[in-house]
Structures are given as structure tokens and as C-alpha cells.
Short mmCIF file of C-alpha atoms in Angstrom, two decimals:
data_model
loop_
_atom_site.label_atom_id
_atom_site.label_comp_id
_atom_site.label_asym_id
_atom_site.label_seq_id
_atom_site.Cartn_x
_atom_site.Cartn_y
_atom_site.Cartn_z
CA GLY A 1 10.36 -7.30 -11.42
CA ILE A 2 9.97 -9.05 -14.75
CA LEU A 3 7.92 -11.89 -13.26
CA PHE A 4 5.59 -9.42 -11.45
CA ASP A 5 5.15 -7.43 -14.71
CA LEU A 6 4.20 -10.69 -16.45
CA LEU A 7 1.66 -11.45 -13.69
CA ARG A 8 0.11 -7.99 -14.06
CA ARG A 9 -0.10 -8.21 -17.85
CA SER A 10 -1.40 -11.80 -18.03
CA SER A 11 -3.95 -11.79 -15.24
CA ASP A 12 -6.98 -9.78 -14.15
CA GLU A 13 -5.35 -9.00 -10.78
CA GLU A 14 -5.60 -5.22 -11.32
CA GLU A 15 -9.27 -5.38 -12.30
CA ILE A 16 -10.09 -7.52 -9.24
CA LEU A 17 -8.11 -5.18 -6.97
CA VAL A 18 -9.82 -2.05 -8.20
CA LYS A 19 -13.28 -3.70 -8.06
CA ASN A 20 -12.70 -4.92 -4.43
CA LEU A 21 -11.27 -1.58 -3.37
CA LEU A 22 -14.14 0.41 -4.82
CA SER A 23 -16.72 -1.92 -3.30
CA ARG A 24 -15.14 -1.29 0.15
CA LEU A 25 -14.91 2.47 -0.35
CA GLY A 26 -18.55 2.79 -1.41
CA LYS A 27 -19.80 5.57 -3.59
CA GLN A 28 -18.61 8.44 -1.42
CA ARG A 29 -15.78 10.80 -2.34
CA TYR A 30 -12.76 11.03 -0.02
CA ASN A 31 -10.36 13.85 0.59
CA SER A 32 -6.99 12.06 0.34
CA LEU A 33 -5.26 8.88 -0.79
CA LEU A 34 -1.65 7.85 -0.23
CA ASP A 35 -0.64 5.22 -2.80
CA ILE A 36 2.54 3.50 -1.66
CA GLY A 37 4.35 1.71 -4.44
CA ALA A 38 2.04 3.30 -7.08
CA GLY A 39 3.99 1.86 -9.98
CA ASP A 40 3.01 3.23 -13.34
CA GLY A 41 -0.18 4.74 -12.01
CA SER A 42 -2.55 2.27 -13.70
CA ILE A 43 -4.45 1.65 -10.42
CA THR A 44 -4.00 5.21 -9.13
CA GLN A 45 -5.49 6.66 -12.27
CA ARG A 46 -8.61 4.55 -11.89
CA LEU A 47 -9.02 5.86 -8.29
CA MET A 48 -8.72 9.51 -9.20
CA PRO A 49 -12.52 10.18 -9.50
CA TYR A 50 -12.98 9.18 -5.84
CA PHE A 51 -10.39 11.48 -4.26
CA ASP A 52 -9.80 15.21 -4.02
CA GLU A 53 -6.09 14.72 -3.50
CA ILE A 54 -3.73 11.83 -4.30
CA THR A 55 -0.17 11.44 -3.20
CA ALA A 56 1.80 8.60 -4.73
CA ILE A 57 5.29 7.33 -3.92
CA ASP A 58 7.37 4.98 -5.94
CA ARG A 59 11.06 4.06 -6.32
CA LEU A 60 11.41 4.39 -10.10
CA ASP A 61 11.94 7.60 -12.08
CA SER A 62 9.90 6.28 -14.98
CA ASN A 63 6.91 5.60 -12.72
CA ILE A 64 7.11 9.08 -11.17
CA TYR A 65 7.17 10.53 -14.67
CA PHE A 66 3.91 8.61 -15.55
CA LEU A 67 2.25 9.61 -12.29
CA LYS A 68 3.02 13.28 -12.66
CA SER A 69 1.84 13.17 -16.29
CA LEU A 70 -1.54 12.11 -14.89
CA GLY A 71 -1.60 15.14 -12.59
CA ILE A 72 -0.83 13.11 -9.44
CA ASP A 73 1.42 14.54 -6.78
CA ALA A 74 4.19 11.97 -6.97
CA GLU A 75 7.46 11.58 -5.07
CA LYS A 76 10.38 9.27 -5.88
CA CYS A 77 11.34 7.53 -2.65
CA LEU A 78 11.13 4.33 -0.74
CA TRP A 79 8.45 3.82 1.90
CA GLU A 80 11.12 3.41 4.53
CA VAL A 81 12.37 7.01 4.07
CA TYR A 82 9.04 8.69 3.21
CA GLN A 83 8.31 11.68 5.41
CA THR A 84 5.15 13.78 5.54
CA ASN A 85 3.08 15.65 8.07
CA LYS A 86 -0.12 14.81 6.16
CA SER A 87 -2.72 12.31 7.29
CA PHE A 88 -4.75 10.42 4.72
CA ASP A 89 -8.28 9.05 4.55
CA ILE A 90 -7.10 5.99 2.58
CA ILE A 91 -3.69 4.36 2.31
CA LEU A 92 -3.08 1.82 -0.42
CA ALA A 93 0.12 -0.29 -0.36
CA SER A 94 0.32 -2.65 -3.31
CA HIS A 95 2.87 -5.42 -3.44
CA ILE A 96 5.48 -3.88 -1.22
CA MET A 97 5.41 -5.92 1.92
CA TYR A 98 7.62 -8.66 0.54
CA TYR A 99 10.43 -6.05 0.31
CA PHE A 100 10.65 -6.15 4.09
CA PRO A 101 11.88 -9.06 6.28
CA SER A 102 8.89 -10.72 7.99
CA LYS A 103 10.21 -9.59 11.40
CA ASP A 104 9.51 -6.00 10.27
CA TRP A 105 5.92 -6.45 9.00
CA VAL A 106 4.20 -5.37 12.18
CA LYS A 107 6.49 -2.31 12.52
CA GLU A 108 5.71 -1.30 8.95
CA MET A 109 1.97 -1.70 9.46
CA VAL A 110 2.05 0.46 12.55
CA ARG A 111 4.10 3.08 10.69
CA ARG A 112 1.37 3.24 8.04
CA GLN A 113 -1.16 3.96 10.80
CA ASP A 114 0.91 7.03 11.70
CA HIS A 115 -0.18 8.63 8.41
CA LEU A 116 -3.82 7.67 8.70
CA LYS A 117 -6.70 9.87 9.76
CA PRO A 118 -8.62 8.52 12.77
CA GLU A 119 -11.45 7.10 10.70
CA GLY A 120 -9.17 6.19 7.73
CA GLN A 121 -8.58 2.81 6.17
CA ILE A 122 -5.48 0.96 5.03
CA PHE A 123 -5.58 -1.50 2.10
CA ILE A 124 -2.61 -3.85 1.84
CA VAL A 125 -2.19 -5.90 -1.36
CA VAL A 126 0.12 -8.92 -1.23
CA ASN A 127 0.57 -11.93 -3.43
CA SER A 128 1.35 -15.46 -2.38
CA ARG A 129 4.78 -15.74 -3.88
CA GLU A 130 6.43 -18.77 -2.23
CA GLY A 131 3.84 -18.85 0.58
CA GLU A 132 4.60 -15.36 1.92
CA TYR A 133 0.93 -14.45 1.98
CA ALA A 134 0.25 -17.19 4.53
CA ASP A 135 3.17 -16.07 6.66
CA PHE A 136 1.97 -12.49 6.35
CA LEU A 137 -1.47 -13.41 7.71
CA ARG A 138 -0.11 -15.69 10.45
CA LYS A 139 2.40 -13.16 11.80
CA PHE A 140 0.62 -9.89 11.16
CA TYR A 141 -3.16 -10.19 11.44
CA PRO A 142 -3.45 -11.41 15.05
CA ARG A 143 -1.10 -8.66 16.26
CA PHE A 144 -2.23 -5.65 14.24
CA HIS A 145 -3.61 -3.76 17.22
CA GLU A 146 -0.68 -4.39 19.54
CA THR A 147 0.69 -1.09 20.78
CA ASP A 148 4.12 -2.31 21.93
CA ILE A 149 6.07 -3.54 18.94
CA GLU A 150 8.89 -4.87 21.10
CA GLN A 151 6.42 -6.95 23.05
CA VAL A 152 5.10 -8.40 19.78
CA HIS A 153 8.56 -9.39 18.58
CA SER A 154 9.60 -10.82 21.90
CA ALA A 155 6.53 -13.10 21.80
CA GLU A 156 7.64 -14.68 18.51
#
């Protein structure tokens, strides 16, 4: 937590993330965003002009307080227990994949798709702490469109 906060405060990671995300979204306005692991809302707030509705989830009370103070529909919970019947145009998950064992990465990616509108997009932000980014790409990317999770894991 402390090291990640230092990274955020001492780098332009947030600026690069927002710039890249906005370049991929284009200039159009979207109906809905689900921001998983929204943190203090610094990125979410910058995305507000592009969405009619934003839902944010985070695990910390203080972050939920900040998000709600911005007028964002925020819920305190972990991604693993988040439940909704909504589908979203865009899902953003920043720096949460390393909370899961690598054997669960594909399952978690497929679970995100369950909350995505048919033409929606998912943006996953990961860092390369101790080489996990390379493992993430090696294990996840080639198998993203697999439909049978058990088949994917048995192949490893």
C-alpha cells in the first residue's frame, strides 16, 4: 500500500493512464462505467465528463467517502463479492489483478465480461512488480477468449 502510494505520487502513471484510456475511448460519451478498485477517485473524477453513470467499488471506507463526495455511486466491497444486475459500456480495473493468485486470472477476466455490454470494453491496468506483468501476459492474453475455464487450467 505505501509503496504503491509512493509510485502514484512520484510518477506520471496516472496521467499516462488517463491519456491512453481517453485516446482509446475517443470523443464520444458513454452511458456507463464500472471502476473496480477506484481508490480515492482521482482517475474516476477525470473520467466523469465522458459517462452518464459511473459505479465505483473499492475496499476502503475513506475511498468510498471521497468517491461519494464527488457524486459517484460508490460501494465498499471487494471485486470477488461484488454483485450487480447491471451491464457496463466500459469496465476499468486498476491495479487489482495482483491481489489474485495467477491461477485465478483467467477466471477473474471472464467474470468481468459477465458485467460488460456486448460492444463494451474492459481496461486492465497492471504494474510490473516483481515480473508479474510478464506472467499476466503470458498466462492470460493467449487464453482470453477461451470459454471453458477448466480446460484452460488443465492445459497449464
